[in-house]
XYZ file of C-alpha atoms in Angstrom:
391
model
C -0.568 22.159 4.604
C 2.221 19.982 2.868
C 4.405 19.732 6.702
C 0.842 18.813 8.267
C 0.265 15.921 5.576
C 3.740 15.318 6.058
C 4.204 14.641 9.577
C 0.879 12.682 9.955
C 1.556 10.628 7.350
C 4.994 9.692 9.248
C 3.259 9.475 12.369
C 0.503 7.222 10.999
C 3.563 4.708 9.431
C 5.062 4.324 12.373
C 1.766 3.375 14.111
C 0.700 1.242 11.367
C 4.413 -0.402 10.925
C 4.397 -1.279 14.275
C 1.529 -3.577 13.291
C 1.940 -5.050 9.729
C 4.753 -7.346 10.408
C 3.162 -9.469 13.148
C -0.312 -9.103 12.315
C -0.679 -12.149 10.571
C 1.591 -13.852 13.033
C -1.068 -12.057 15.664
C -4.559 -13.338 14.094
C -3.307 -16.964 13.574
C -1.386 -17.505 16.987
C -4.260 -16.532 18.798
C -6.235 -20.116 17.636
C -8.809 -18.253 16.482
C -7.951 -18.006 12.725
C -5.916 -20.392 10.018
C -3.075 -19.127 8.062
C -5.841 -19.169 5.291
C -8.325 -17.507 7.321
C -6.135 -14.572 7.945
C -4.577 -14.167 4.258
C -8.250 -13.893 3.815
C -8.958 -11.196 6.248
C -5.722 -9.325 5.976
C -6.830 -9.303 1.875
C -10.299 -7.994 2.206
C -9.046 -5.673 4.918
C -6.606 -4.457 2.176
C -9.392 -4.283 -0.702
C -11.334 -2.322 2.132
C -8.158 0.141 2.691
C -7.701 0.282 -0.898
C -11.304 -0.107 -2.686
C -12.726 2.090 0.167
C -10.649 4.739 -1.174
C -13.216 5.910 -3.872
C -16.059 6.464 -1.518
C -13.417 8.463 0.577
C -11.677 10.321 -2.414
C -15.477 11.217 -3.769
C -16.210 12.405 -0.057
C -12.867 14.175 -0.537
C -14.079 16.223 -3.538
C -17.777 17.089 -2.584
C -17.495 17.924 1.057
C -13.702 19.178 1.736
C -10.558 17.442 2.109
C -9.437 18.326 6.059
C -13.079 17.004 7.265
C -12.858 13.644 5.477
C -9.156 13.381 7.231
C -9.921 14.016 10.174
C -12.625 11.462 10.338
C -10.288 8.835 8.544
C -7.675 9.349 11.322
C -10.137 8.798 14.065
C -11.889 6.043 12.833
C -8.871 3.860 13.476
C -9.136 4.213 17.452
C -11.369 1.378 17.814
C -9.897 -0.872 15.569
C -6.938 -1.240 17.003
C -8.818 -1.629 20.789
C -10.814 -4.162 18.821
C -7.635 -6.282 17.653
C -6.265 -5.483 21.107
C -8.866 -7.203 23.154
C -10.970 -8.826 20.933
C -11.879 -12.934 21.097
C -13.739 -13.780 18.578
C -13.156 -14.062 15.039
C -15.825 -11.755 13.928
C -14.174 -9.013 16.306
C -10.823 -9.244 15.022
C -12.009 -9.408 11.297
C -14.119 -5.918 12.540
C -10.750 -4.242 14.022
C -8.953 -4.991 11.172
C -12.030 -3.468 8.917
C -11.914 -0.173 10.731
C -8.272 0.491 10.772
C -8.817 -0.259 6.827
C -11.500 1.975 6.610
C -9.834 4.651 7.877
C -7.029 4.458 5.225
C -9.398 4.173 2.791
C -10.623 7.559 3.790
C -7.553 9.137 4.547
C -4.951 8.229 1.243
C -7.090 9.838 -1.839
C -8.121 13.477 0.433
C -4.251 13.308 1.456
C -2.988 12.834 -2.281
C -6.162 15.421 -3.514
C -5.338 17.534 -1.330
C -1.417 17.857 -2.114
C -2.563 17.761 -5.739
C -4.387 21.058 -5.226
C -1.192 22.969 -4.237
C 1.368 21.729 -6.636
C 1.703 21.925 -10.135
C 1.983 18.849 -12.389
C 5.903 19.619 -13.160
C 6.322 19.340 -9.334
C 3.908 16.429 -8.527
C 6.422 13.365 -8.637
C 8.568 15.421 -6.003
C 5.814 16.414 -3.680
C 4.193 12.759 -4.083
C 8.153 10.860 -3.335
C 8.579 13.573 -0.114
C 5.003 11.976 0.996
C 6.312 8.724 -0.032
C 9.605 9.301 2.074
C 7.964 10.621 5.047
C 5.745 6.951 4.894
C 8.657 4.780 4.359
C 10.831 6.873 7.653
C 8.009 6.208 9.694
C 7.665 2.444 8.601
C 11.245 1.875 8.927
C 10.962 2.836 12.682
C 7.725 1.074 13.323
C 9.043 -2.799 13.169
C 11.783 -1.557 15.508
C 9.343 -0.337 17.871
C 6.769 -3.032 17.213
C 9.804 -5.458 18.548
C 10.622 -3.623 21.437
C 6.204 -3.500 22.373
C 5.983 -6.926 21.400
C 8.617 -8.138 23.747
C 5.939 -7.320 26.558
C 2.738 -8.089 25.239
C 1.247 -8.906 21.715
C -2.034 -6.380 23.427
C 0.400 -3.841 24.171
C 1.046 -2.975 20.241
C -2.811 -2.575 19.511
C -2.825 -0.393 22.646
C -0.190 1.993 21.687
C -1.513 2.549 18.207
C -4.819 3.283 19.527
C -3.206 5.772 21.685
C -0.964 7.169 18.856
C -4.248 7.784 16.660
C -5.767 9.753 19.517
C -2.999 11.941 19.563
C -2.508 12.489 15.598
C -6.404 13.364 15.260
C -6.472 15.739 17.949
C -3.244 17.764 16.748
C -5.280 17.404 12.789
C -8.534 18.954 14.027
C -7.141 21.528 15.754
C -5.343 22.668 12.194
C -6.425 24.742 9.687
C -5.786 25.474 5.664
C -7.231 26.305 2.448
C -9.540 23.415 1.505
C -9.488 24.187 -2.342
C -12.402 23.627 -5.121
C -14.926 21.065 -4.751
C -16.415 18.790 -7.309
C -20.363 20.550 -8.173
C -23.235 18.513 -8.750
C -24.278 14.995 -7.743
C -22.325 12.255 -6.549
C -23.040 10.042 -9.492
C -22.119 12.822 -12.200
C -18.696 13.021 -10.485
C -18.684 9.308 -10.764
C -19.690 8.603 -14.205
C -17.385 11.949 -15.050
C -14.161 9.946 -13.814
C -14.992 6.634 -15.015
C -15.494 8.098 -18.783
C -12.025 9.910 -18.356
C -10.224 7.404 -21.182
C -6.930 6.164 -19.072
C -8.443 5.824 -15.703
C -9.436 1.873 -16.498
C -6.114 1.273 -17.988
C -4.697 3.205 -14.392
C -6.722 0.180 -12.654
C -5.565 -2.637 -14.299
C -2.134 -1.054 -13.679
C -2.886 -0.984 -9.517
C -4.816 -4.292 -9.565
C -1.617 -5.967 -11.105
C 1.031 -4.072 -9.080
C -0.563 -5.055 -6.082
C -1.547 -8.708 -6.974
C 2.407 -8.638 -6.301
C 2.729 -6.176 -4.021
C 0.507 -7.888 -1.313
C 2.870 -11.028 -0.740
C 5.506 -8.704 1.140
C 2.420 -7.946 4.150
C 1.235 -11.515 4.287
C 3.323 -14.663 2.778
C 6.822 -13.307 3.903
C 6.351 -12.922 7.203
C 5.047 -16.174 7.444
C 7.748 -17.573 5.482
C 10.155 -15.791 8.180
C 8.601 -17.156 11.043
C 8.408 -20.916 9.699
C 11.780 -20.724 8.700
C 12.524 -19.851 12.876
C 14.256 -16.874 11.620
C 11.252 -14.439 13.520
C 14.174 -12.718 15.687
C 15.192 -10.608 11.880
C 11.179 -9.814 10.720
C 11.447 -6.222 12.569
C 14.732 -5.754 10.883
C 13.784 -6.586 7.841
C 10.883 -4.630 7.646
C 12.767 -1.577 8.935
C 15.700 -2.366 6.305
C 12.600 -2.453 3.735
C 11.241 1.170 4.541
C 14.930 2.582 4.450
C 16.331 0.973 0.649
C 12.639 2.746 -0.327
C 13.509 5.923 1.408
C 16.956 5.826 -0.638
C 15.599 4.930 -3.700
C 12.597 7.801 -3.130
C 15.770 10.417 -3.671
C 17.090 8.238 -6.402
C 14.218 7.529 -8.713
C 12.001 10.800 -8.164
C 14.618 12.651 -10.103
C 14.798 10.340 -13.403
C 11.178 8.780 -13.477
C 9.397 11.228 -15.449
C 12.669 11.195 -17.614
C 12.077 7.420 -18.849
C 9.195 6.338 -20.905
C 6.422 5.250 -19.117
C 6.254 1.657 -20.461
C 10.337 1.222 -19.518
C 9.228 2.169 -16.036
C 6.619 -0.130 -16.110
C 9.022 -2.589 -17.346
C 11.828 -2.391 -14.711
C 9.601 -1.970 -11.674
C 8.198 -5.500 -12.757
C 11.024 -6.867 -13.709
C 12.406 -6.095 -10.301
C 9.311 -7.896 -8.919
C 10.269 -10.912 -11.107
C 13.728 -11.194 -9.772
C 12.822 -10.589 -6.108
C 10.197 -13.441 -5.958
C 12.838 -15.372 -8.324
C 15.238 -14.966 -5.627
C 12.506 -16.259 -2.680
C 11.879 -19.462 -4.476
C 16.069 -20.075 -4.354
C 16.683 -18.789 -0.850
C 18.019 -21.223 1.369
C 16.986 -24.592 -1.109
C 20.372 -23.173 -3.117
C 24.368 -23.179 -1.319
C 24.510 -19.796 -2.886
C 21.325 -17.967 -1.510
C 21.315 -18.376 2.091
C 18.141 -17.507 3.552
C 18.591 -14.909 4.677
C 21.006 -13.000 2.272
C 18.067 -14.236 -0.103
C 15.534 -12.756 1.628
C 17.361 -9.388 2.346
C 18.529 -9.111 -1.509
C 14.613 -9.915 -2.672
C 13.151 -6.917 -0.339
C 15.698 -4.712 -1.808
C 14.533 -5.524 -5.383
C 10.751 -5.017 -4.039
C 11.696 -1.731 -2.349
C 12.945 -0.582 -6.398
C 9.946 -2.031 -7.927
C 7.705 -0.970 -5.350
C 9.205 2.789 -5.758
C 8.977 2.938 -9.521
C 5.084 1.403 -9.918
C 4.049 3.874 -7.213
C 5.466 6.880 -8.235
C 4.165 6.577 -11.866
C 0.638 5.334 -10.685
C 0.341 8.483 -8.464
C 1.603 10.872 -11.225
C -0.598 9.318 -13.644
C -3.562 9.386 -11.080
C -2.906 13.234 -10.796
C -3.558 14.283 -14.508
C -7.268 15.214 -14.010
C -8.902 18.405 -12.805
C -7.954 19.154 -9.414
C -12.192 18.847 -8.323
C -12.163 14.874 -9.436
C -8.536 13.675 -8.513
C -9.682 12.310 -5.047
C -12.189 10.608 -7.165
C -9.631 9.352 -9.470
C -7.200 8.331 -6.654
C -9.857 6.406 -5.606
C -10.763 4.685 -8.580
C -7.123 3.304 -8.414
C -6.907 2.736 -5.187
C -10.610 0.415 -5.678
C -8.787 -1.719 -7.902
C -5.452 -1.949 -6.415
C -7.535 -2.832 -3.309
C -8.746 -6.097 -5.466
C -5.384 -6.846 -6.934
C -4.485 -7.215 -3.278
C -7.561 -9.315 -2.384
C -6.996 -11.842 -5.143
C -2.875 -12.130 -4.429
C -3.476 -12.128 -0.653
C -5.970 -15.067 -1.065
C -3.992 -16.849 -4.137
C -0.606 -16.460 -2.116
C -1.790 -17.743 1.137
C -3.626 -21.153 -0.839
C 0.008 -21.446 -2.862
C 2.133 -21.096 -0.133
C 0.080 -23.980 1.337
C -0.225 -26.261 -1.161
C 2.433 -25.634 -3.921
C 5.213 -26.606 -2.296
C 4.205 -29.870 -1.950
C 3.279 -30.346 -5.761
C 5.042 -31.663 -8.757
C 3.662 -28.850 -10.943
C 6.258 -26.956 -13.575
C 5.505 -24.092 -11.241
C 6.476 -25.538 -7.555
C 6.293 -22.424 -5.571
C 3.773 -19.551 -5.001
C 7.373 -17.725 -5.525
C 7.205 -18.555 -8.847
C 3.587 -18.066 -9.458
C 4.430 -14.322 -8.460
C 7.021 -14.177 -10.836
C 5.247 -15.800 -13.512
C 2.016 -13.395 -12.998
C 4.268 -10.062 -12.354
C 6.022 -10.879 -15.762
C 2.783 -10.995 -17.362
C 1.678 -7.453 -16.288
C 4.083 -6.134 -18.666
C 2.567 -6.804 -21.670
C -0.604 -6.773 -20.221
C -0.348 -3.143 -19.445
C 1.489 -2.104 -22.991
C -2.415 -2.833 -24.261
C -3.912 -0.399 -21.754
C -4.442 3.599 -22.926
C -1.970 5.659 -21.220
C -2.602 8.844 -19.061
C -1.951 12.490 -21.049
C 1.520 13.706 -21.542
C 0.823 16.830 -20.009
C -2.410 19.090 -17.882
C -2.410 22.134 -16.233
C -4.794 20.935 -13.574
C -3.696 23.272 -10.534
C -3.594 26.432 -11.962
C-alpha cells in the first residue's frame, strides 16, 4: 500500500506541477478574468482543496479509504477538460473547483490511510517519503509544463486530463487492507474530533502557515512574469520542489528531536526572511532579482518543510478510525488561511506598492503577519507527547 500511495502521489505532482505555475498566468491572459479575479478563484479553489478535505477525510473513515481515492483521482478528469476548453468565467472557476475537489478527497484518505500502517515513532519518516515523492514529481512538472506550454496553453490541461485517466485506472485495479472504520453517525465522528483538545490549536496552526504559504502559487508568479523574467518560472518552480526534496532527508531526521515551539519558530522565521528578501530583490544593488528570488524560495522550501512535517505528525496523534477526520479538520482551516492570503496578497500586490504606508509591500505584510504566528501559536494547546494509535 505505501509504493501505491507513493507513486500516485508522484504521478499526481507532476500532473498538477505542470499546472500551478502558469495557472494564474492562464486564467488572466485569457481576458476573461483580472489578476484579482483569479487570486480570488485560485484562493477559494485552494480553501475547496483544503477545507474540502474534512468531508473527504470523514468519507475516509466511515466508508473505506481506497474507495474515497479512487473517486478523488477521477474527479479531476473534467476539470482539467474544463480549464482546457472552457470560455467563460463560470467554466473556468468550475474546472478549477473540480480539480480542487478532488484533492480535497484524496490528501486526508492518503495520510489516514498511511497512518493505519505505521506506528507513531515511524510517522514523520513515512509522512517526509510521501512528502519527497510530491516534491520529485513537482520538481519535474514545471519542466514539463514548459516544454507543453511551448505548443499550446490547451495542450497542458489536455495532458493532465489524460495523466488522471491513467493514474485512476492503475488505482482501481489495486487492492489492500482498508483498516478500521470510524462506527456510528457522521456527526458523532464529528463532534468526537472537534472536542479532541489540540485539534483547534492544529487549525490555527494550518490557517496561519498557509496565510503565507499561498503567496508562492499566486503573487510570485505574477511577480516573475511582470518583472519579464517568465523564461526562469519553470525553473524556479522545479529548483523549489528539489531544495524541499533535500531538506525532506535533512529535517525528517532532527524534527521530532527539537521542541515543537523552536520548530514552529524557525519554519516562520524562514518565512520572514524569504518574503524579507522579495521586498529587496532587484530595488537593492545587492539582491538582484533574481538571486533574490532564488535565495527567498530556498528559505520557503525550509519553512515550508518544517511547518508541514510537524502539522502532519501532530495531525496523526488520534485513533487511527478519526485521523482522516482530523486531517481534515486541518486541512478545512489551512484551506481558509489560503483563501484569506490568496485574496489579501493579490489586493496588496496591487495597491501597496504604490502607497506611502510604513508597510510598502505585500512582501512585507507577509513578513509582518508570518512573524506574528509565532506567538500566536505559543497560546494554542499542543498535540500529546506520545499515542499508540496503530497498534
Amino acid at each position: 500500500m505505501l509504493l501505491v500511495i507513493l507513486g500516485t502521489s508522484f504521478f499526481q505532482a507532476v500532473t498538477l506541477f505542470m499546472i500551478t505555475p502558469f495557472l494564474a498566468i492562464h486564467l488572466t491572459s485569457s481576458g476573461l478574468m483580472t489578476l484579482e479575479q483569479a487570486g480570488l478563484v485560485i484562493g477559494i479553489s485552494f480553501w475547496i482543496k483544503r477545507g474540502g478535505g474534512l468531508f473527504g477525510g470523514m468519507a475516509a473513515d466511515r466508508f473505506g479509504r481506497h474507495g474515497v481515492m479512487i473517486a478523488a483521482l477521477a474527479i479531476r478528469i473534467p476539470g482539467y477538460v474544463l480549464l482546457a476548453y472552457g470560455t467563460t468565467f463560470f467554466s473556468l472557476f468550475l474546472g478549477c473547483a473540480l480539480v480542487s475537489a478532488g484533492s480535497a478527497l484524496y490528501l486526508p484518505a492518503a495520510k489516514s490511510a498511511l497512518t493505519m500502517v505505521t506506528l507513531p515513532s515511524n510517522r514523520i519518516r513515512v509522512f517526509a517519503l510521501r512528502t519527497a515523492a510530491v516534491n520529485t514529481g513537482a520538481a519535474i512538472g514545471p519542466l514539463v509544463g514548459t516544454l507543453l506550454l511551448a505548443y499550446s496553453s490547451k495542450l497542458l490541461f489536455v495532458a493532465a486530463a489524460g495523466a488522471f485517466v491513467l493514474i485512476t485506472v492503475v488505482n482501481a485495479g489495486l487492492r489492500f487492507p482498508d483498516g478500521r472504520r470510524a462506527s456510528g453517525s457522521s456527526l458523532r465522528l464529528f463532534l468526537a474530533v472537534a472536542k479532541t483538545p489540540h485539534v483547534p490549536g492544529l487549525m490555527v496552526f494550518g490557517a496561519l502557515f498557509f496565510l503565507a504559504y499561498i503567496q508562492t502559487e499566486t503573487i510570485i508568479p505574477v511577480l516573475v512574469k511582470d518583472a519579464g523574467r517568465i523564461d526562469v518560472l519553470g525553473l524556479l518552480f522545479g529548483f523549489w520542489a528539489a531544495v524541499v526534496v533535500v531538506a525532506q532527508i535533512i529535517v525528517s531526521r532532527v524534527i521530532l528531536s527539537i521542541p515543537r515551539q523552536l520548530g514552529v519558530l524557525l519554519g516562520f522565521t524562514a518565512f520572514v526572511l524569504g518574503f524579507c528578501l522579495l521586498h529587496l530583490a532587484g530595488k537593492v544593488p545587492q539582491v538582484p532579482f533574481v538571486v533574490g528570488l532564488f535565495a527567498a524560495i530556498s528559505l520557503f522550501s525550509v519553512g515550508e518543510v518544517i511547518l508541514d512535517l510537524r502539522l502532519d505528525y501532530d495531525a496523526s496523534l488520534v485513533p487511527v478510525e478519526r485521523v482522516g477526520t482530523t486531517f481534515g479538520f486541518v486541512n478545512m482551516a489551512c484551506g481558509i488561511g489560503g483563501l484569506i492570503g490568496s485574496s489579501l496578497g493579490s489586493f496588496a500586490y496591487d495597491h501597496l506598492d504604490s502607497s506611502s504606508w510604513p508597510i510598502s509591500s505585500v512582501w512585507l505584510l507577509m513578513a509582518v503577519l508570518s512573524a506574528a504566528a509565532v506567538p500566536i501559536l505559543r497560546r494554542c494547546r499542543p498535540p500529546p507527547l506520545d499515542l499508540s494509535t496503530s497498534e
